[in-house]
Structures are given as structure tokens and as C-alpha cells.
Amino acid sequence: EDQVTQSPEALRLQEGESSSLNCSYTVSGLRGLFWYRQDPGKGPEFLFTLYSAGEEKEKERLKATLTKKESFLHITAPKPEDSATYLCAVPWAGGTSYGKLTFGQGTILTVHP
Amino acid sequence: DAMVIQNPRYQVTQFGKPVTLSCSQTLNHNVMYWYQQKSSQAPKLLFHYYDKDFNNEADTPDNFQSRRPNTSFCFLDIRSPGLGDAAMYLCATSRVSGYQETQYFGPGTRLLVL
């Protein structure tokens, strides 16, 4: 059974204090890994898609990396506006190219000024 | 330049009173999804449409139905809402290709059942 586990569940940082969020997965035949940001009361906002081990993508203060068993979301010098829940998701291995995503439970990031 | 639009953003209904949530998209994606998300939980897929083909998740209650009259619009009907159906309902879209395509989400509709 596909599993996606995110850690930590919650992370509190001071503004400027860099850190990383982890997403570990067990799927047979990874067909992509997605990172989303979700603000309270809003829908998930797409951040990155990673398809193969060794791939890296960056956007402003965020950088996502992928290995064969996990993905990291690195946050460099975070600001209070980076506070949100960060979700990772992988396609269900038994599905089609457009099918169900298995989501992790998310990491709640709080950045204090 | 909103891409996935959901209406209304907030919906209050009474126990057992049918309710319809709507989703529209400007991306011309052929797949549309409905997710349910309860507080502090991950989104849970209810069903999706590939063009006009409807795909229901095995554990989606019969109380939930969906319609997709055209490429741009998709509706979620809750026939007899119970208190346990209070949640955020998220619509998402993606296109079909050889890879697993990104799903883009709308802002969600928060449903309150009284």
C-alpha cells in the first residue's frame, strides 16, 4: 500500500532560520512527487513537481529535492509570509497518469518575526 | 486570471437539505476532481471525471454525486448532508499526458451543516 509520511508535523522557526521539511514515501514505481502550500481556509497552491531521483527545483526561498525514498523542501531564510501547511503527494501506483494522489498529513510551518 | 474557480466560497445548509457546489476552470483540462478535506487532515478524493467518464472512489458515500455538463464545469451534489459532511470541498483539474500531471486546486468551498 502506498504511504506518504511527512515530518515534522509542525515546525516553528525564527525569521531567517533555514530548515528542511521531509516527505518519505513507499510506492512501487514513482511517477512524480508534488509539493503544495496550503494557507488556512484556502485550497492547496502548487509549488513543485519532481519526477526523478536527483532532480531539484527552486522558487524564491524554497528548494525541493528528490531521492529514491524521500523528498526534502528546503526553506532558506524564511519570512513570516512563508507560514503555511506544506503538503506532499504522490500518484497512487495502481492508477492512471491522471488519477488519485496520496497525500501526506502535512507539515505546519510557523515563522516568527 | 483565476484558473480553477469554486462557488460559493462558503455554504451553510441544514441537516438533510440538498446542496450543490460548483467548480469551473479556464485551463481546458480534461480531468476534474472533487476532494473533501476535514480539519487538520489531508485532502481525500471523492471522485473524478476524465472527460465525461465518471470515476467514483470505492469509499465515497452514495450521498455524494457529481455532474460534468461540459469541459469547463463540474458540480458536486450532496443529497442529504449530515453533520459529518461539514468540511472544505476542493475542486482540482489536470490534463492527461504520458507523465503524472500536476493537479491544480481551486480555493475551496467551506460547507457548514446546521
JSON list of C-alpha atoms in Angstrom, two decimals:
[
{"chain": "A", "resi": 1, "resn": "GLU", "atom": "CA", "xyz": [0.00, 0.00, 0.00]},
{"chain": "A", "resi": 2, "resn": "ASP", "atom": "CA", "xyz": [1.26, 3.46, -0.91]},
{"chain": "A", "resi": 3, "resn": "GLN", "atom": "CA", "xyz": [2.34, 5.54, 2.04]},
{"chain": "A", "resi": 4, "resn": "VAL", "atom": "CA", "xyz": [3.45, 9.13, 2.33]},
{"chain": "A", "resi": 5, "resn": "THR", "atom": "CA", "xyz": [4.81, 10.38, 5.64]},
{"chain": "A", "resi": 6, "resn": "GLN", "atom": "CA", "xyz": [5.74, 13.96, 6.35]},
{"chain": "A", "resi": 7, "resn": "SER", "atom": "CA", "xyz": [7.90, 15.19, 9.20]},
{"chain": "A", "resi": 8, "resn": "PRO", "atom": "CA", "xyz": [7.89, 17.08, 11.38]},
{"chain": "A", "resi": 9, "resn": "GLU", "atom": "CA", "xyz": [4.14, 17.57, 11.94]},
{"chain": "A", "resi": 10, "resn": "ALA", "atom": "CA", "xyz": [4.82, 21.15, 12.99]},
{"chain": "A", "resi": 11, "resn": "LEU", "atom": "CA", "xyz": [7.86, 23.37, 12.73]},
{"chain": "A", "resi": 12, "resn": "ARG", "atom": "CA", "xyz": [8.41, 26.75, 14.34]},
{"chain": "A", "resi": 13, "resn": "LEU", "atom": "CA", "xyz": [11.20, 28.92, 13.01]},
{"chain": "A", "resi": 14, "resn": "GLN", "atom": "CA", "xyz": [12.50, 32.37, 13.62]},
{"chain": "A", "resi": 15, "resn": "GLU", "atom": "CA", "xyz": [12.61, 34.64, 10.62]},
{"chain": "A", "resi": 16, "resn": "GLY", "atom": "CA", "xyz": [15.85, 33.91, 8.75]},
{"chain": "A", "resi": 17, "resn": "GLU", "atom": "CA", "xyz": [16.34, 30.49, 10.33]},
{"chain": "A", "resi": 18, "resn": "SER", "atom": "CA", "xyz": [16.72, 28.00, 7.47]},
{"chain": "A", "resi": 19, "resn": "SER", "atom": "CA", "xyz": [15.38, 24.46, 7.78]},
{"chain": "A", "resi": 20, "resn": "SER", "atom": "CA", "xyz": [14.02, 21.49, 5.84]},
{"chain": "A", "resi": 21, "resn": "LEU", "atom": "CA", "xyz": [10.76, 19.56, 5.68]},
{"chain": "A", "resi": 22, "resn": "ASN", "atom": "CA", "xyz": [10.77, 15.87, 4.88]},
{"chain": "A", "resi": 23, "resn": "CYS", "atom": "CA", "xyz": [8.43, 13.71, 2.81]},
{"chain": "A", "resi": 24, "resn": "SER", "atom": "CA", "xyz": [9.19, 10.00, 2.74]},
{"chain": "A", "resi": 25, "resn": "TYR", "atom": "CA", "xyz": [7.24, 7.66, 0.50]},
{"chain": "A", "resi": 26, "resn": "THR", "atom": "CA", "xyz": [6.81, 3.98, -0.23]},
{"chain": "A", "resi": 27, "resn": "VAL", "atom": "CA", "xyz": [5.29, 3.45, -3.65]},
{"chain": "A", "resi": 28, "resn": "SER", "atom": "CA", "xyz": [6.01, 0.93, -6.34]},
{"chain": "A", "resi": 29, "resn": "GLY", "atom": "CA", "xyz": [7.23, 2.88, -9.32]},
{"chain": "A", "resi": 30, "resn": "LEU", "atom": "CA", "xyz": [7.23, 6.58, -8.52]},
{"chain": "A", "resi": 31, "resn": "ARG", "atom": "CA", "xyz": [5.57, 8.62, -11.25]},
{"chain": "A", "resi": 32, "resn": "GLY", "atom": "CA", "xyz": [6.10, 12.01, -9.72]},
{"chain": "A", "resi": 33, "resn": "LEU", "atom": "CA", "xyz": [6.05, 13.81, -6.40]},
{"chain": "A", "resi": 34, "resn": "PHE", "atom": "CA", "xyz": [4.20, 17.06, -5.81]},
{"chain": "A", "resi": 35, "resn": "TRP", "atom": "CA", "xyz": [4.63, 19.78, -3.23]},
{"chain": "A", "resi": 36, "resn": "TYR", "atom": "CA", "xyz": [1.79, 22.13, -2.36]},
{"chain": "A", "resi": 37, "resn": "ARG", "atom": "CA", "xyz": [1.40, 25.01, 0.04]},
{"chain": "A", "resi": 38, "resn": "GLN", "atom": "CA", "xyz": [-1.93, 25.46, 1.79]},
{"chain": "A", "resi": 39, "resn": "ASP", "atom": "CA", "xyz": [-2.96, 28.56, 3.72]},
{"chain": "A", "resi": 40, "resn": "PRO", "atom": "CA", "xyz": [-5.77, 28.29, 6.29]},
{"chain": "A", "resi": 41, "resn": "GLY", "atom": "CA", "xyz": [-9.18, 28.20, 4.64]},
{"chain": "A", "resi": 42, "resn": "LYS", "atom": "CA", "xyz": [-7.77, 28.01, 1.12]},
{"chain": "A", "resi": 43, "resn": "GLY", "atom": "CA", "xyz": [-7.06, 25.35, -1.49]},
{"chain": "A", "resi": 44, "resn": "PRO", "atom": "CA", "xyz": [-3.58, 23.88, -1.97]},
{"chain": "A", "resi": 45, "resn": "GLU", "atom": "CA", "xyz": [-1.32, 26.03, -4.12]},
{"chain": "A", "resi": 46, "resn": "PHE", "atom": "CA", "xyz": [1.02, 24.14, -6.43]},
{"chain": "A", "resi": 47, "resn": "LEU", "atom": "CA", "xyz": [4.74, 24.61, -5.76]},
{"chain": "A", "resi": 48, "resn": "PHE", "atom": "CA", "xyz": [6.81, 21.88, -7.45]},
{"chain": "A", "resi": 49, "resn": "THR", "atom": "CA", "xyz": [6.67, 18.64, -9.37]},
{"chain": "A", "resi": 50, "resn": "LEU", "atom": "CA", "xyz": [9.65, 16.27, -9.23]},
{"chain": "A", "resi": 51, "resn": "TYR", "atom": "CA", "xyz": [9.85, 13.20, -11.44]},
{"chain": "A", "resi": 52, "resn": "SER", "atom": "CA", "xyz": [13.22, 11.53, -10.91]},
{"chain": "A", "resi": 53, "resn": "ALA", "atom": "CA", "xyz": [15.81, 10.99, -8.20]},
{"chain": "A", "resi": 54, "resn": "GLY", "atom": "CA", "xyz": [18.40, 13.73, -8.17]},
{"chain": "A", "resi": 55, "resn": "GLU", "atom": "CA", "xyz": [16.02, 16.33, -9.53]},
{"chain": "A", "resi": 56, "resn": "GLU", "atom": "CA", "xyz": [15.92, 19.73, -7.83]},
{"chain": "A", "resi": 57, "resn": "LYS", "atom": "CA", "xyz": [13.64, 22.72, -8.31]},
{"chain": "A", "resi": 58, "resn": "GLU", "atom": "CA", "xyz": [13.73, 26.18, -6.78]},
{"chain": "A", "resi": 59, "resn": "LYS", "atom": "CA", "xyz": [11.30, 29.02, -6.30]},
{"chain": "A", "resi": 60, "resn": "GLU", "atom": "CA", "xyz": [12.26, 32.07, -4.27]},
{"chain": "A", "resi": 61, "resn": "ARG", "atom": "CA", "xyz": [13.23, 30.80, -0.80]},
{"chain": "A", "resi": 62, "resn": "LEU", "atom": "CA", "xyz": [12.10, 27.23, -1.47]},
{"chain": "A", "resi": 63, "resn": "LYS", "atom": "CA", "xyz": [14.06, 24.37, -2.97]},
{"chain": "A", "resi": 64, "resn": "ALA", "atom": "CA", "xyz": [12.70, 20.86, -3.44]},
{"chain": "A", "resi": 65, "resn": "THR", "atom": "CA", "xyz": [14.89, 17.79, -3.90]},
{"chain": "A", "resi": 66, "resn": "LEU", "atom": "CA", "xyz": [14.07, 14.15, -4.58]},
{"chain": "A", "resi": 67, "resn": "THR", "atom": "CA", "xyz": [15.79, 10.85, -3.79]},
{"chain": "A", "resi": 68, "resn": "LYS", "atom": "CA", "xyz": [14.53, 7.33, -4.34]},
{"chain": "A", "resi": 69, "resn": "LYS", "atom": "CA", "xyz": [12.85, 7.25, -0.94]},
{"chain": "A", "resi": 70, "resn": "GLU", "atom": "CA", "xyz": [12.18, 10.82, 0.10]},
{"chain": "A", "resi": 71, "resn": "SER", "atom": "CA", "xyz": [11.89, 14.43, -0.83]},
{"chain": "A", "resi": 72, "resn": "PHE", "atom": "CA", "xyz": [13.01, 17.49, 1.05]},
{"chain": "A", "resi": 73, "resn": "LEU", "atom": "CA", "xyz": [11.63, 21.00, 0.93]},
{"chain": "A", "resi": 74, "resn": "HIS", "atom": "CA", "xyz": [14.41, 23.36, 1.99]},
{"chain": "A", "resi": 75, "resn": "ILE", "atom": "CA", "xyz": [13.42, 26.81, 3.18]},
{"chain": "A", "resi": 76, "resn": "THR", "atom": "CA", "xyz": [16.22, 29.37, 3.16]},
{"chain": "A", "resi": 77, "resn": "ALA", "atom": "CA", "xyz": [15.94, 32.48, 5.33]},
{"chain": "A", "resi": 78, "resn": "PRO", "atom": "CA", "xyz": [12.18, 32.12, 5.78]},
{"chain": "A", "resi": 79, "resn": "LYS", "atom": "CA", "xyz": [9.86, 35.06, 6.29]},
{"chain": "A", "resi": 80, "resn": "PRO", "atom": "CA", "xyz": [6.60, 35.18, 8.25]},
{"chain": "A", "resi": 81, "resn": "GLU", "atom": "CA", "xyz": [4.65, 35.02, 4.97]},
{"chain": "A", "resi": 82, "resn": "ASP", "atom": "CA", "xyz": [6.07, 31.52, 4.41]},
{"chain": "A", "resi": 83, "resn": "SER", "atom": "CA", "xyz": [3.92, 30.30, 7.30]},
{"chain": "A", "resi": 84, "resn": "ALA", "atom": "CA", "xyz": [1.51, 27.69, 5.94]},
{"chain": "A", "resi": 85, "resn": "THR", "atom": "CA", "xyz": [0.89, 23.96, 5.78]},
{"chain": "A", "resi": 86, "resn": "TYR", "atom": "CA", "xyz": [3.12, 22.22, 3.24]},
{"chain": "A", "resi": 87, "resn": "LEU", "atom": "CA", "xyz": [1.72, 19.07, 1.66]},
{"chain": "A", "resi": 88, "resn": "CYS", "atom": "CA", "xyz": [3.47, 16.49, -0.46]},
{"chain": "A", "resi": 89, "resn": "ALA", "atom": "CA", "xyz": [1.63, 13.97, -2.62]},
{"chain": "A", "resi": 90, "resn": "VAL", "atom": "CA", "xyz": [2.43, 11.05, -4.91]},
{"chain": "A", "resi": 91, "resn": "PRO", "atom": "CA", "xyz": [0.29, 9.39, -7.57]},
{"chain": "A", "resi": 92, "resn": "TRP", "atom": "CA", "xyz": [-1.38, 6.19, -6.50]},
{"chain": "A", "resi": 93, "resn": "ALA", "atom": "CA", "xyz": [0.69, 3.41, -8.03]},
{"chain": "A", "resi": 94, "resn": "GLY", "atom": "CA", "xyz": [-2.35, 1.45, -9.15]},
{"chain": "A", "resi": 95, "resn": "GLY", "atom": "CA", "xyz": [-3.84, 4.34, -11.02]},
{"chain": "A", "resi": 96, "resn": "THR", "atom": "CA", "xyz": [-3.57, 6.10, -14.34]},
{"chain": "A", "resi": 97, "resn": "SER", "atom": "CA", "xyz": [-1.47, 9.09, -15.27]},
{"chain": "A", "resi": 98, "resn": "TYR", "atom": "CA", "xyz": [-4.26, 11.38, -14.14]},
{"chain": "A", "resi": 99, "resn": "GLY", "atom": "CA", "xyz": [-5.55, 9.53, -11.10]},
{"chain": "A", "resi": 100, "resn": "LYS", "atom": "CA", "xyz": [-5.62, 9.67, -7.36]},
{"chain": "A", "resi": 101, "resn": "LEU", "atom": "CA", "xyz": [-2.94, 11.40, -5.34]},
{"chain": "A", "resi": 102, "resn": "THR", "atom": "CA", "xyz": [-1.87, 10.03, -1.98]},
{"chain": "A", "resi": 103, "resn": "PHE", "atom": "CA", "xyz": [-1.20, 12.97, 0.31]},
{"chain": "A", "resi": 104, "resn": "GLY", "atom": "CA", "xyz": [0.96, 13.19, 3.38]},
{"chain": "A", "resi": 105, "resn": "GLN", "atom": "CA", "xyz": [-0.55, 14.70, 6.51]},
{"chain": "A", "resi": 106, "resn": "GLY", "atom": "CA", "xyz": [1.37, 17.92, 6.00]},
{"chain": "A", "resi": 107, "resn": "THR", "atom": "CA", "xyz": [3.85, 20.00, 7.97]},
{"chain": "A", "resi": 108, "resn": "ILE", "atom": "CA", "xyz": [2.54, 23.14, 9.63]},
{"chain": "A", "resi": 109, "resn": "LEU", "atom": "CA", "xyz": [5.24, 25.77, 9.33]},
{"chain": "A", "resi": 110, "resn": "THR", "atom": "CA", "xyz": [5.17, 28.88, 11.52]},
{"chain": "A", "resi": 111, "resn": "VAL", "atom": "CA", "xyz": [7.77, 31.58, 11.01]},
{"chain": "A", "resi": 112, "resn": "HIS", "atom": "CA", "xyz": [8.01, 34.15, 13.78]},
{"chain": "A", "resi": 113, "resn": "PRO", "atom": "CA", "xyz": [9.28, 37.69, 13.07]},
{"chain": "B", "resi": 1, "resn": "ASP", "atom": "CA", "xyz": [-6.56, 35.18, -14.18]},
{"chain": "B", "resi": 2, "resn": "ALA", "atom": "CA", "xyz": [-8.13, 32.61, -11.87]},
{"chain": "B", "resi": 3, "resn": "MET", "atom": "CA", "xyz": [-7.71, 29.12, -13.27]},
{"chain": "B", "resi": 4, "resn": "VAL", "atom": "CA", "xyz": [-9.95, 26.97, -11.05]},
{"chain": "B", "resi": 5, "resn": "ILE", "atom": "CA", "xyz": [-12.94, 28.79, -9.62]},
{"chain": "B", "resi": 6, "resn": "GLN", "atom": "CA", "xyz": [-15.26, 27.49, -6.94]},
{"chain": "B", "resi": 7, "resn": "ASN", "atom": "CA", "xyz": [-18.59, 28.91, -5.88]},
{"chain": "B", "resi": 8, "resn": "PRO", "atom": "CA", "xyz": [-19.69, 29.67, -3.33]},
{"chain": "B", "resi": 9, "resn": "ARG", "atom": "CA", "xyz": [-16.69, 30.06, -1.06]},
{"chain": "B", "resi": 10, "resn": "TYR", "atom": "CA", "xyz": [-18.86, 29.43, 1.98]},
{"chain": "B", "resi": 11, "resn": "GLN", "atom": "CA", "xyz": [-22.08, 27.45, 2.08]},
{"chain": "B", "resi": 12, "resn": "VAL", "atom": "CA", "xyz": [-24.36, 26.92, 5.04]},
{"chain": "B", "resi": 13, "resn": "THR", "atom": "CA", "xyz": [-27.06, 24.28, 4.78]},
{"chain": "B", "resi": 14, "resn": "GLN", "atom": "CA", "xyz": [-29.40, 22.46, 7.07]},
{"chain": "B", "resi": 15, "resn": "PHE", "atom": "CA", "xyz": [-29.19, 18.84, 8.02]},
{"chain": "B", "resi": 16, "resn": "GLY", "atom": "CA", "xyz": [-30.74, 16.82, 5.18]},
{"chain": "B", "resi": 17, "resn": "LYS", "atom": "CA", "xyz": [-31.19, 19.77, 2.81]},
{"chain": "B", "resi": 18, "resn": "PRO", "atom": "CA", "xyz": [-29.60, 19.12, -0.61]},
{"chain": "B", "resi": 19, "resn": "VAL", "atom": "CA", "xyz": [-26.74, 21.36, -1.60]},
{"chain": "B", "resi": 20, "resn": "THR", "atom": "CA", "xyz": [-24.78, 21.87, -4.82]},
{"chain": "B", "resi": 21, "resn": "LEU", "atom": "CA", "xyz": [-21.24, 23.18, -5.07]},
{"chain": "B", "resi": 22, "resn": "SER", "atom": "CA", "xyz": [-19.82, 24.35, -8.36]},
{"chain": "B", "resi": 23, "resn": "CYS", "atom": "CA", "xyz": [-16.41, 24.40, -10.00]},
{"chain": "B", "resi": 24, "resn": "SER", "atom": "CA", "xyz": [-15.27, 25.95, -13.25]},
{"chain": "B", "resi": 25, "resn": "GLN", "atom": "CA", "xyz": [-11.89, 26.01, -14.94]},
{"chain": "B", "resi": 26, "resn": "THR", "atom": "CA", "xyz": [-10.17, 28.09, -17.61]},
{"chain": "B", "resi": 27, "resn": "LEU", "atom": "CA", "xyz": [-7.30, 25.64, -18.16]},
{"chain": "B", "resi": 28, "resn": "ASN", "atom": "CA", "xyz": [-9.17, 23.44, -20.64]},
{"chain": "B", "resi": 29, "resn": "HIS", "atom": "CA", "xyz": [-8.02, 20.38, -18.67]},
{"chain": "B", "resi": 30, "resn": "ASN", "atom": "CA", "xyz": [-9.89, 17.20, -19.40]},
{"chain": "B", "resi": 31, "resn": "VAL", "atom": "CA", "xyz": [-9.76, 15.80, -15.86]},
{"chain": "B", "resi": 32, "resn": "MET", "atom": "CA", "xyz": [-11.65, 17.34, -12.94]},
{"chain": "B", "resi": 33, "resn": "TYR", "atom": "CA", "xyz": [-11.57, 16.08, -9.35]},
{"chain": "B", "resi": 34, "resn": "TRP", "atom": "CA", "xyz": [-13.53, 16.62, -6.15]},
{"chain": "B", "resi": 35, "resn": "TYR", "atom": "CA", "xyz": [-11.78, 16.27, -2.80]},
{"chain": "B", "resi": 36, "resn": "GLN", "atom": "CA", "xyz": [-13.09, 16.50, 0.73]},
{"chain": "B", "resi": 37, "resn": "GLN", "atom": "CA", "xyz": [-10.78, 17.95, 3.38]},
{"chain": "B", "resi": 38, "resn": "LYS", "atom": "CA", "xyz": [-11.63, 17.96, 7.06]},
{"chain": "B", "resi": 39, "resn": "SER", "atom": "CA", "xyz": [-9.83, 19.99, 9.65]},
{"chain": "B", "resi": 40, "resn": "SER", "atom": "CA", "xyz": [-6.14, 19.08, 10.05]},
{"chain": "B", "resi": 41, "resn": "GLN", "atom": "CA", "xyz": [-6.47, 16.23, 7.56]},
{"chain": "B", "resi": 42, "resn": "ALA", "atom": "CA", "xyz": [-5.12, 15.64, 4.08]},
{"chain": "B", "resi": 43, "resn": "PRO", "atom": "CA", "xyz": [-7.48, 16.02, 1.10]},
{"chain": "B", "resi": 44, "resn": "LYS", "atom": "CA", "xyz": [-9.47, 12.86, 0.33]},
{"chain": "B", "resi": 45, "resn": "LEU", "atom": "CA", "xyz": [-10.50, 12.13, -3.24]},
{"chain": "B", "resi": 46, "resn": "LEU", "atom": "CA", "xyz": [-14.25, 11.60, -3.70]},
{"chain": "B", "resi": 47, "resn": "PHE", "atom": "CA", "xyz": [-14.39, 11.12, -7.49]},
{"chain": "B", "resi": 48, "resn": "HIS", "atom": "CA", "xyz": [-13.08, 12.43, -10.76]},
{"chain": "B", "resi": 49, "resn": "TYR", "atom": "CA", "xyz": [-14.11, 12.88, -14.37]},
{"chain": "B", "resi": 50, "resn": "TYR", "atom": "CA", "xyz": [-11.89, 12.08, -17.33]},
{"chain": "B", "resi": 51, "resn": "ASP", "atom": "CA", "xyz": [-13.77, 14.00, -19.99]},
{"chain": "B", "resi": 52, "resn": "LYS", "atom": "CA", "xyz": [-17.30, 12.65, -19.46]},
{"chain": "B", "resi": 53, "resn": "ASP", "atom": "CA", "xyz": [-16.21, 9.38, -17.86]},
{"chain": "B", "resi": 54, "resn": "PHE", "atom": "CA", "xyz": [-17.08, 9.35, -14.17]},
{"chain": "B", "resi": 55, "resn": "ASN", "atom": "CA", "xyz": [-14.79, 7.54, -11.70]},
{"chain": "B", "resi": 56, "resn": "ASN", "atom": "CA", "xyz": [-16.06, 7.07, -8.18]},
{"chain": "B", "resi": 57, "resn": "GLU", "atom": "CA", "xyz": [-13.78, 6.16, -5.27]},
{"chain": "B", "resi": 58, "resn": "ALA", "atom": "CA", "xyz": [-14.87, 2.95, -3.59]},
{"chain": "B", "resi": 59, "resn": "ASP", "atom": "CA", "xyz": [-15.37, 4.58, -0.19]},
{"chain": "B", "resi": 60, "resn": "THR", "atom": "CA", "xyz": [-17.26, 7.65, -1.37]},
{"chain": "B", "resi": 61, "resn": "PRO", "atom": "CA", "xyz": [-20.74, 7.63, 0.22]},
{"chain": "B", "resi": 62, "resn": "ASP", "atom": "CA", "xyz": [-23.76, 7.38, -2.10]},
{"chain": "B", "resi": 63, "resn": "ASN", "atom": "CA", "xyz": [-24.88, 10.70, -0.65]},
{"chain": "B", "resi": 64, "resn": "PHE", "atom": "CA", "xyz": [-22.32, 12.39, -2.90]},
{"chain": "B", "resi": 65, "resn": "GLN", "atom": "CA", "xyz": [-22.97, 12.76, -6.60]},
{"chain": "B", "resi": 66, "resn": "SER", "atom": "CA", "xyz": [-21.33, 14.73, -9.37]},
{"chain": "B", "resi": 67, "resn": "ARG", "atom": "CA", "xyz": [-22.19, 16.16, -12.76]},
{"chain": "B", "resi": 68, "resn": "ARG", "atom": "CA", "xyz": [-19.99, 17.48, -15.52]},
{"chain": "B", "resi": 69, "resn": "PRO", "atom": "CA", "xyz": [-22.13, 19.12, -18.21]},
{"chain": "B", "resi": 70, "resn": "ASN", "atom": "CA", "xyz": [-19.15, 20.36, -20.25]},
{"chain": "B", "resi": 71, "resn": "THR", "atom": "CA", "xyz": [-15.35, 20.63, -20.13]},
{"chain": "B", "resi": 72, "resn": "SER", "atom": "CA", "xyz": [-15.35, 23.79, -18.04]},
{"chain": "B", "resi": 73, "resn": "PHE", "atom": "CA", "xyz": [-17.86, 23.00, -15.32]},
{"chain": "B", "resi": 74, "resn": "CYS", "atom": "CA", "xyz": [-18.27, 20.33, -12.68]},
{"chain": "B", "resi": 75, "resn": "PHE", "atom": "CA", "xyz": [-20.78, 20.13, -9.82]},
{"chain": "B", "resi": 76, "resn": "LEU", "atom": "CA", "xyz": [-20.80, 18.32, -6.51]},
{"chain": "B", "resi": 77, "resn": "ASP", "atom": "CA", "xyz": [-24.24, 17.41, -5.20]},
{"chain": "B", "resi": 78, "resn": "ILE", "atom": "CA", "xyz": [-24.75, 16.33, -1.60]},
{"chain": "B", "resi": 79, "resn": "ARG", "atom": "CA", "xyz": [-28.22, 14.83, -1.50]},
{"chain": "B", "resi": 80, "resn": "SER", "atom": "CA", "xyz": [-28.81, 14.75, 2.26]},
{"chain": "B", "resi": 81, "resn": "PRO", "atom": "CA", "xyz": [-25.99, 16.43, 4.14]},
{"chain": "B", "resi": 82, "resn": "GLY", "atom": "CA", "xyz": [-25.20, 15.15, 7.59]},
{"chain": "B", "resi": 83, "resn": "LEU", "atom": "CA", "xyz": [-23.20, 16.86, 10.29]},
{"chain": "B", "resi": 84, "resn": "GLY", "atom": "CA", "xyz": [-20.22, 14.71, 9.31]},
{"chain": "B", "resi": 85, "resn": "ASP", "atom": "CA", "xyz": [-20.21, 16.22, 5.83]},
{"chain": "B", "resi": 86, "resn": "ALA", "atom": "CA", "xyz": [-19.11, 19.60, 7.13]},
{"chain": "B", "resi": 87, "resn": "ALA", "atom": "CA", "xyz": [-15.73, 20.12, 5.52]},
{"chain": "B", "resi": 88, "resn": "MET", "atom": "CA", "xyz": [-13.78, 22.03, 2.89]},
{"chain": "B", "resi": 89, "resn": "TYR", "atom": "CA", "xyz": [-14.57, 20.77, -0.62]},
{"chain": "B", "resi": 90, "resn": "LEU", "atom": "CA", "xyz": [-11.81, 21.20, -3.13]},
{"chain": "B", "resi": 91, "resn": "CYS", "atom": "CA", "xyz": [-12.02, 21.02, -6.89]},
{"chain": "B", "resi": 92, "resn": "ALA", "atom": "CA", "xyz": [-8.89, 20.29, -8.91]},
{"chain": "B", "resi": 93, "resn": "THR", "atom": "CA", "xyz": [-8.02, 19.83, -12.57]},
{"chain": "B", "resi": 94, "resn": "SER", "atom": "CA", "xyz": [-5.26, 18.22, -14.58]},
{"chain": "B", "resi": 95, "resn": "ARG", "atom": "CA", "xyz": [-4.53, 17.22, -18.15]},
{"chain": "B", "resi": 96, "resn": "VAL", "atom": "CA", "xyz": [-3.66, 13.79, -19.44]},
{"chain": "B", "resi": 97, "resn": "SER", "atom": "CA", "xyz": [-0.21, 13.07, -20.81]},
{"chain": "B", "resi": 98, "resn": "GLY", "atom": "CA", "xyz": [2.44, 10.39, -20.57]},
{"chain": "B", "resi": 99, "resn": "TYR", "atom": "CA", "xyz": [3.50, 11.67, -17.16]},
{"chain": "B", "resi": 100, "resn": "GLN", "atom": "CA", "xyz": [1.57, 12.14, -13.98]},
{"chain": "B", "resi": 101, "resn": "GLU", "atom": "CA", "xyz": [0.32, 15.65, -14.48]},
{"chain": "B", "resi": 102, "resn": "THR", "atom": "CA", "xyz": [0.07, 18.26, -11.78]},
{"chain": "B", "resi": 103, "resn": "GLN", "atom": "CA", "xyz": [-3.34, 18.79, -10.24]},
{"chain": "B", "resi": 104, "resn": "TYR", "atom": "CA", "xyz": [-4.30, 22.44, -9.79]},
{"chain": "B", "resi": 105, "resn": "PHE", "atom": "CA", "xyz": [-6.70, 23.23, -7.00]},
{"chain": "B", "resi": 106, "resn": "GLY", "atom": "CA", "xyz": [-9.39, 25.84, -6.59]},
{"chain": "B", "resi": 107, "resn": "PRO", "atom": "CA", "xyz": [-9.83, 27.95, -3.46]},
{"chain": "B", "resi": 108, "resn": "GLY", "atom": "CA", "xyz": [-12.34, 25.54, -1.96]},
{"chain": "B", "resi": 109, "resn": "THR", "atom": "CA", "xyz": [-15.87, 25.78, -0.62]},
{"chain": "B", "resi": 110, "resn": "ARG", "atom": "CA", "xyz": [-16.31, 25.59, 3.14]},
{"chain": "B", "resi": 111, "resn": "LEU", "atom": "CA", "xyz": [-19.54, 23.72, 3.92]},
{"chain": "B", "resi": 112, "resn": "LEU", "atom": "CA", "xyz": [-21.26, 24.13, 7.26]},
{"chain": "B", "resi": 113, "resn": "VAL", "atom": "CA", "xyz": [-24.17, 21.84, 8.15]},
{"chain": "B", "resi": 114, "resn": "LEU", "atom": "CA", "xyz": [-26.55, 23.04, 10.86]}
]
